[in-house]
CSV table of N, CA and C in Angstrom, one decimal:
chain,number,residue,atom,x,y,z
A,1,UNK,N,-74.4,43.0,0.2
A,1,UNK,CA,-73.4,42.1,0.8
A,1,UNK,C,-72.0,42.7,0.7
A,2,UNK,N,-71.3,42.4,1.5
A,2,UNK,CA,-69.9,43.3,1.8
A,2,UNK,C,-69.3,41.7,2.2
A,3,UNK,N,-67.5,42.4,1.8
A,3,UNK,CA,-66.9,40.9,2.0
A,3,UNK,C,-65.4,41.8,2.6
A,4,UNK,N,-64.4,41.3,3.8
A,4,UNK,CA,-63.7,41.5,4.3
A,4,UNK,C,-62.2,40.6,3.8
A,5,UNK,N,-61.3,41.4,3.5
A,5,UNK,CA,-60.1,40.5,3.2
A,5,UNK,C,-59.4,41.0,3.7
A,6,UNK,N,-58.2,39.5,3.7
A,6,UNK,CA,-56.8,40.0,4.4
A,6,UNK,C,-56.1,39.4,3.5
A,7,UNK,N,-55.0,39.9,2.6
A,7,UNK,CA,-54.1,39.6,1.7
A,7,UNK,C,-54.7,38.4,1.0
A,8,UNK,N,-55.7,38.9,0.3
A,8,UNK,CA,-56.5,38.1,-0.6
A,8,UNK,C,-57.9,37.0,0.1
A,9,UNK,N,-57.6,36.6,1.6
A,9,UNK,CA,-57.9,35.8,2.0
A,9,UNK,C,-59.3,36.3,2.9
A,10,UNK,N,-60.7,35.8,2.5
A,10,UNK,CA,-61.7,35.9,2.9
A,10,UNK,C,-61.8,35.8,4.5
A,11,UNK,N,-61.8,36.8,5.2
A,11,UNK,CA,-62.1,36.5,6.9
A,11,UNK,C,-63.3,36.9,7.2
A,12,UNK,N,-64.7,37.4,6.4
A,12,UNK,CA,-65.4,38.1,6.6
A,12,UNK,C,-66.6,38.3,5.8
A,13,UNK,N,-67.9,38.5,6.3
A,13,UNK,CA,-68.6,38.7,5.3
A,13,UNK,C,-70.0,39.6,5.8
A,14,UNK,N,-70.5,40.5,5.7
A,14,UNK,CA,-71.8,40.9,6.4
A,14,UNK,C,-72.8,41.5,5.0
A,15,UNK,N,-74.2,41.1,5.4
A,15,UNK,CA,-75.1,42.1,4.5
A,15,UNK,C,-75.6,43.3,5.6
A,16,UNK,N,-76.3,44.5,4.5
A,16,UNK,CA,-76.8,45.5,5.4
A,16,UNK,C,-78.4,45.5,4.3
A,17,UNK,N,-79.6,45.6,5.1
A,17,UNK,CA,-80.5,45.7,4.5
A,17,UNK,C,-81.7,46.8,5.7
A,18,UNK,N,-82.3,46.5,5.1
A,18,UNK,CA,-83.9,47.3,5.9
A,18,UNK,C,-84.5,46.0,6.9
A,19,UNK,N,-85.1,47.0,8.3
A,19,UNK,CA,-85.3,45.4,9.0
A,19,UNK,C,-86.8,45.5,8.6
A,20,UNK,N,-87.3,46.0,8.2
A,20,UNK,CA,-88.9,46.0,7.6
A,20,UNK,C,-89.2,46.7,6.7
A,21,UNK,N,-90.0,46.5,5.9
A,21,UNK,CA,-90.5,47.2,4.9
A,21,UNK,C,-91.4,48.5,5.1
A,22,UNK,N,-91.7,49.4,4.2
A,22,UNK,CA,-92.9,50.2,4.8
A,22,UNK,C,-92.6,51.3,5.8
A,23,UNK,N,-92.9,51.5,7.0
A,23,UNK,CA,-92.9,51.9,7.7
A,23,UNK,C,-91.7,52.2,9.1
A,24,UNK,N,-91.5,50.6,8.6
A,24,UNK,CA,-89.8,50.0,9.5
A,24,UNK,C,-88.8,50.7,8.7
A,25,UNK,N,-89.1,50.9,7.6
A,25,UNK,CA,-87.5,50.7,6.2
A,25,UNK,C,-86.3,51.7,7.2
A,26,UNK,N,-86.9,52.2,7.5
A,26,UNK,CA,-85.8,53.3,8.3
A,26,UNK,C,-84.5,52.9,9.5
A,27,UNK,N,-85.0,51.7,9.4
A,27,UNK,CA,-84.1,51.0,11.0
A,27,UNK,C,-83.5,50.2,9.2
A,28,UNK,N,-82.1,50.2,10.2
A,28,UNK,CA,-81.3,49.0,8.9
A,28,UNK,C,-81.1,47.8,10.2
A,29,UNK,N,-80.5,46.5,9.3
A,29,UNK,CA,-80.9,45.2,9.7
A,29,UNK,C,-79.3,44.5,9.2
A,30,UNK,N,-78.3,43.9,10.1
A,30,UNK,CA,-77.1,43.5,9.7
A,30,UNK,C,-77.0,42.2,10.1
A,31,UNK,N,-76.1,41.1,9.4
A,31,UNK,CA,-75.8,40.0,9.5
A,31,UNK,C,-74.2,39.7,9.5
A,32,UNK,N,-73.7,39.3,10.0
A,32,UNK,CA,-71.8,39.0,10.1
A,32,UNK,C,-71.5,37.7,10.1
A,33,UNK,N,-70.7,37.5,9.7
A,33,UNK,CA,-70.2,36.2,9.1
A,33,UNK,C,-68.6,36.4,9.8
A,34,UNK,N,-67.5,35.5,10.4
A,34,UNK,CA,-66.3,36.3,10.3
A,34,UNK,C,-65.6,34.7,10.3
A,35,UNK,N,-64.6,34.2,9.7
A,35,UNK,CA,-64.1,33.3,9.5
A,35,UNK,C,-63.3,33.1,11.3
A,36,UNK,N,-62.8,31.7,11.4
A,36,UNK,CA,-62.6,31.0,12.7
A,36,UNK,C,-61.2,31.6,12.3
A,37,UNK,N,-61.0,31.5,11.7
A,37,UNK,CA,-59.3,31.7,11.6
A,37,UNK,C,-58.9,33.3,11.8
A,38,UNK,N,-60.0,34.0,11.9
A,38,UNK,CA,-60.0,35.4,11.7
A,38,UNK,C,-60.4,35.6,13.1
A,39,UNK,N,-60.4,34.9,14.2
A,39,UNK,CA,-61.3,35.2,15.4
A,39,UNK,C,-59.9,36.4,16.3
A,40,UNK,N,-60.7,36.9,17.1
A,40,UNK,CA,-60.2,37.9,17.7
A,40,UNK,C,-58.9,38.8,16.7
A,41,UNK,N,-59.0,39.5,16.1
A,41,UNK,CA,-58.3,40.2,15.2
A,41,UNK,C,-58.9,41.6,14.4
A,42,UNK,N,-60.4,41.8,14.9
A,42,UNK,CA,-61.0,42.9,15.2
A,42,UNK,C,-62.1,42.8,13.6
A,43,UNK,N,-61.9,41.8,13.0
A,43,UNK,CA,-63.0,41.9,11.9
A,43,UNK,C,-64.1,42.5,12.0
A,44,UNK,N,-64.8,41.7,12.7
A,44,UNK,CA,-66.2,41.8,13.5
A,44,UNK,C,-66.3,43.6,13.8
A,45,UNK,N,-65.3,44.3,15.0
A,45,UNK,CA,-65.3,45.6,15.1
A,45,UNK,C,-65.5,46.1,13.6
A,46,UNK,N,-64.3,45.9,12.6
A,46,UNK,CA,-64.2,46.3,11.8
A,46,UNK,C,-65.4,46.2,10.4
A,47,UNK,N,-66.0,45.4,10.5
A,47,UNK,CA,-66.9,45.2,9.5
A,47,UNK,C,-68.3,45.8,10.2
A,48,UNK,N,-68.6,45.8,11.5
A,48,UNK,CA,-69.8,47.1,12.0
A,48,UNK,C,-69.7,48.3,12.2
A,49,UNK,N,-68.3,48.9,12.3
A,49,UNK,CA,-67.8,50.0,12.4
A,49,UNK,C,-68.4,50.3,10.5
A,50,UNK,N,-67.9,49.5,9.6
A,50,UNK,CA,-68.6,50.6,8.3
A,50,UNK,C,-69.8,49.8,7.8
A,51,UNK,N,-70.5,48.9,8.2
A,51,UNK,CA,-72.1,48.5,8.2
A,51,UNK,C,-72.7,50.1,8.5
A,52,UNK,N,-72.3,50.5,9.9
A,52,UNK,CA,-72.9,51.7,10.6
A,52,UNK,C,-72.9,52.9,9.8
A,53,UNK,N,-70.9,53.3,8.9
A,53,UNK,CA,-71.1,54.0,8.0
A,53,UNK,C,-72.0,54.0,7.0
A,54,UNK,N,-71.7,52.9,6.2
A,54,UNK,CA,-72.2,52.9,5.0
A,54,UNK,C,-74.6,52.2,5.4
A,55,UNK,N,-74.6,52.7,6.3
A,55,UNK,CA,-76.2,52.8,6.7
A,55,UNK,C,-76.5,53.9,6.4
A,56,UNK,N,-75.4,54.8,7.8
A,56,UNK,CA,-76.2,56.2,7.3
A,56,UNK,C,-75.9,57.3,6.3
A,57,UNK,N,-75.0,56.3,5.7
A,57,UNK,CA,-74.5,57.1,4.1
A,57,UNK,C,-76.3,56.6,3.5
A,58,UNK,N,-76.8,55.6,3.8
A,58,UNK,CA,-78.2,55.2,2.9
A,58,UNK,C,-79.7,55.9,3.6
A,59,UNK,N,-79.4,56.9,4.4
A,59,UNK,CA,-80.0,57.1,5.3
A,59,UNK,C,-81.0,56.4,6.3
A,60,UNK,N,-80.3,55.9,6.8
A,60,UNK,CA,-80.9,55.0,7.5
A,60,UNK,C,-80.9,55.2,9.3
A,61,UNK,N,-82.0,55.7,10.1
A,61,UNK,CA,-81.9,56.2,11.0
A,61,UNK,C,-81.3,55.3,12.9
A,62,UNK,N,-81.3,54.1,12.0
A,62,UNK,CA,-80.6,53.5,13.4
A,62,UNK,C,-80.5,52.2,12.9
A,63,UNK,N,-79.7,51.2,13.7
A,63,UNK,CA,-79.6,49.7,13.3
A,63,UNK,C,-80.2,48.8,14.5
A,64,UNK,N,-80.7,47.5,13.8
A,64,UNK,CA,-81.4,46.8,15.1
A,64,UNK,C,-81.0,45.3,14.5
A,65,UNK,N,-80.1,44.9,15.5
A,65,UNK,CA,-79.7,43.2,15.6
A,65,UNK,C,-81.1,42.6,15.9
A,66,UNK,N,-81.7,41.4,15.2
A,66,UNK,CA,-82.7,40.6,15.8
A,66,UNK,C,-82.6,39.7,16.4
A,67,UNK,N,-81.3,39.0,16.5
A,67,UNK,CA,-80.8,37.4,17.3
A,67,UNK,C,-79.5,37.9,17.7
A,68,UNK,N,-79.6,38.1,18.7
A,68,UNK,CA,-77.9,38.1,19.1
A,68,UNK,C,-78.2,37.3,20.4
A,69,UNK,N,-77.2,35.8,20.1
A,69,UNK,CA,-77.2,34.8,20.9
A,69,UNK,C,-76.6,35.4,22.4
A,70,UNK,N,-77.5,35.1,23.2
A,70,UNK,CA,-76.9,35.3,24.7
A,70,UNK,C,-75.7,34.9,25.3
A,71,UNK,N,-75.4,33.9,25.0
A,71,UNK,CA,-74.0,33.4,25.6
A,71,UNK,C,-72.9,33.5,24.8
A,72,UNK,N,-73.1,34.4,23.5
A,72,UNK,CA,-72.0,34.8,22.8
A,72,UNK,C,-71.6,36.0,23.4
A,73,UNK,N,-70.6,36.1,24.7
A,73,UNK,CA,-70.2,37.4,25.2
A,73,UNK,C,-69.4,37.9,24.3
A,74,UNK,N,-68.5,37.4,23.6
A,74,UNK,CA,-68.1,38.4,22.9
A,74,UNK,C,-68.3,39.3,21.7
A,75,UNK,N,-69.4,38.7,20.9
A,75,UNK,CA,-70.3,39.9,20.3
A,75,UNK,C,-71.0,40.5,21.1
A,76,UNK,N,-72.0,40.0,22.0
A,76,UNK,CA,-72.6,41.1,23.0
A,76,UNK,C,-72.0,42.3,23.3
A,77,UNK,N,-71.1,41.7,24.0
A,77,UNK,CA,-69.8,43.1,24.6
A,77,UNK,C,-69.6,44.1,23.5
A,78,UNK,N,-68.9,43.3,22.2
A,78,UNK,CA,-68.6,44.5,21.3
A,78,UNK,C,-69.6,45.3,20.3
A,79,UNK,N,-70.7,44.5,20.5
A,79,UNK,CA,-72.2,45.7,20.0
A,79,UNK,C,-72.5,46.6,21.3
A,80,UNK,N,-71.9,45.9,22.4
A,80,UNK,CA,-72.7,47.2,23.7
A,80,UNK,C,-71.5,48.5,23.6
A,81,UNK,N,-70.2,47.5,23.4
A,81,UNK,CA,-68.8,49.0,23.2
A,81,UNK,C,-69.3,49.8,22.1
A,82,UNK,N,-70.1,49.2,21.1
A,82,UNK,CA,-70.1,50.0,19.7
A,82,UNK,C,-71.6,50.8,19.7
A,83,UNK,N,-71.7,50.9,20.8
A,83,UNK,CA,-73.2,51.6,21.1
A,83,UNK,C,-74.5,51.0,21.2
A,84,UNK,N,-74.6,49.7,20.8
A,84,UNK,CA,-75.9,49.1,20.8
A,84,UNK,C,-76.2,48.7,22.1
A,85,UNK,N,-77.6,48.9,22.2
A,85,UNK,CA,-78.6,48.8,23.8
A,85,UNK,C,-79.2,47.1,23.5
A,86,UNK,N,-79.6,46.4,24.7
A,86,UNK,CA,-80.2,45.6,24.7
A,86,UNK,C,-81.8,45.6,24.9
A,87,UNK,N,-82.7,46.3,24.2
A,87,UNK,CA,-83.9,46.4,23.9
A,87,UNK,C,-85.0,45.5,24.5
A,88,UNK,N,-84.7,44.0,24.1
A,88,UNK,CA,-85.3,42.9,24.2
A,88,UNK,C,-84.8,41.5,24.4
A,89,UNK,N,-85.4,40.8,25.1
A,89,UNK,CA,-85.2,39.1,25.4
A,89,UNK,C,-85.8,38.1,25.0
A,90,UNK,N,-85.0,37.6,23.8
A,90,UNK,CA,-86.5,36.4,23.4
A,90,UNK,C,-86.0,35.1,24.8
A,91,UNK,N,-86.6,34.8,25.3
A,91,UNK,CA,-86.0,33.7,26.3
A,91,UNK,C,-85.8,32.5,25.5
A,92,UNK,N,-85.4,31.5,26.0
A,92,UNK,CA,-85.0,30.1,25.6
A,92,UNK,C,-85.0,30.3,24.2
A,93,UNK,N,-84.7,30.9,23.1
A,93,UNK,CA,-84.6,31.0,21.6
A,93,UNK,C,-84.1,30.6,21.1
A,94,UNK,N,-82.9,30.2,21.5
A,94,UNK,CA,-81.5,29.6,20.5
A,94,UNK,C,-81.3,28.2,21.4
A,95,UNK,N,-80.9,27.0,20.3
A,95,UNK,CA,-80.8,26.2,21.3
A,95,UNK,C,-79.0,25.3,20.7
A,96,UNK,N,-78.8,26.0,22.1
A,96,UNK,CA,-77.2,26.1,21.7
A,96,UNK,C,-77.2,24.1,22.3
A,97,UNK,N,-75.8,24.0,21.2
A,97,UNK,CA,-75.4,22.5,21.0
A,97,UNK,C,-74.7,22.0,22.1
A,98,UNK,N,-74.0,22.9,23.1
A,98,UNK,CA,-73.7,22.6,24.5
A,98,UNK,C,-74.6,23.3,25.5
A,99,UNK,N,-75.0,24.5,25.4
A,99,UNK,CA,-75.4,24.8,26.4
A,99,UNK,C,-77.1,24.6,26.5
A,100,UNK,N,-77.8,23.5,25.7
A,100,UNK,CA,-79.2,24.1,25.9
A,100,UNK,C,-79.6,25.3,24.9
A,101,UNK,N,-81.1,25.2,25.7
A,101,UNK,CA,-81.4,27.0,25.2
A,101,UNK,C,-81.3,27.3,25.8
A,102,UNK,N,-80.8,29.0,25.2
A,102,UNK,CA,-80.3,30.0,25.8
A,102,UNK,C,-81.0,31.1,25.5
A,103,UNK,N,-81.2,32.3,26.2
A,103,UNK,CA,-81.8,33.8,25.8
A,103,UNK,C,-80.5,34.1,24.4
A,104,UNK,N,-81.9,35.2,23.0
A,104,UNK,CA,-81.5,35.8,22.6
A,104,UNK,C,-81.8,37.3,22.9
A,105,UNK,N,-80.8,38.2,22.0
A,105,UNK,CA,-81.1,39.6,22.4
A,105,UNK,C,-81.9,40.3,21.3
A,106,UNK,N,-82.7,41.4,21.3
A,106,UNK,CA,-82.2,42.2,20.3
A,106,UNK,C,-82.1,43.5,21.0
A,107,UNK,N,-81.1,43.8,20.0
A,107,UNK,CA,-80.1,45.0,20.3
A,107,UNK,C,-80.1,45.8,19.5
A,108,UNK,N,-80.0,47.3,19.8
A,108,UNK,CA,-80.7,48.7,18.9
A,108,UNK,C,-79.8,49.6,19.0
A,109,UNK,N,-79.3,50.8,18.1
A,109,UNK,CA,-78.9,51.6,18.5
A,109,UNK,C,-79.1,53.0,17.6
A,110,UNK,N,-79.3,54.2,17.6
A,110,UNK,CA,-79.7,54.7,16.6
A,110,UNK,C,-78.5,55.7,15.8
A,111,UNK,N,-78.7,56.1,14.4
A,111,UNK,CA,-77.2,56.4,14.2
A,111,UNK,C,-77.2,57.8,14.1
């Protein structure tokens, strides 16, 4: 677990792990957290930009998001700037509180 600050003040938080055991262990598996008050101010860039480092400092040969909500364009966008492909579609998967369900992604990229 990694934690992001700004003059003391938590705007951030991500783990980096293995997305499977075994055979998978080689793909790493990330989670982000980024405070509302932190929104647009590049956390997010900033906290996958060294997830990515500190992966393939563990050698780890690529990263793979398993839920990336579809109607969140602006993570989408900034994992497609940051290299990551859209792989897969889980349809109707997330069931967002205004919009219904909505497609998730997963998204892959290798490092």
């Amino acid at each position: 677990m990694f934690v992001a600050e700004d003059a003391g003040t938590l705007v951030g938080t991500y783990y980096l792990r293995a997305n499977h055991k075994g055979g998978g262990a080689h793909v790493a598996n990330c989670g982000y957290v980024t405070s509302t008050r932190a929104s647009g101010r590049g956390v997010a860039r900033a906290m996958c930009l060294h997830s990515l480092d500190v992966a393939a400092a563990k050698g780890f040969a690529a990263m793979q998001f398993n839920f990336v909500v579809a109607s969140n364009e602006r993570a989408v966008g900034l994992w497609k700037r940051l290299g990551f492909a859209i792989v897969g579609t889980l349809p109707q998967a997330f069931r967002h509180p205004r919009l219904g369900c909505v497609d998730a992604y997963v998204m892959y990229r290798s490092l």
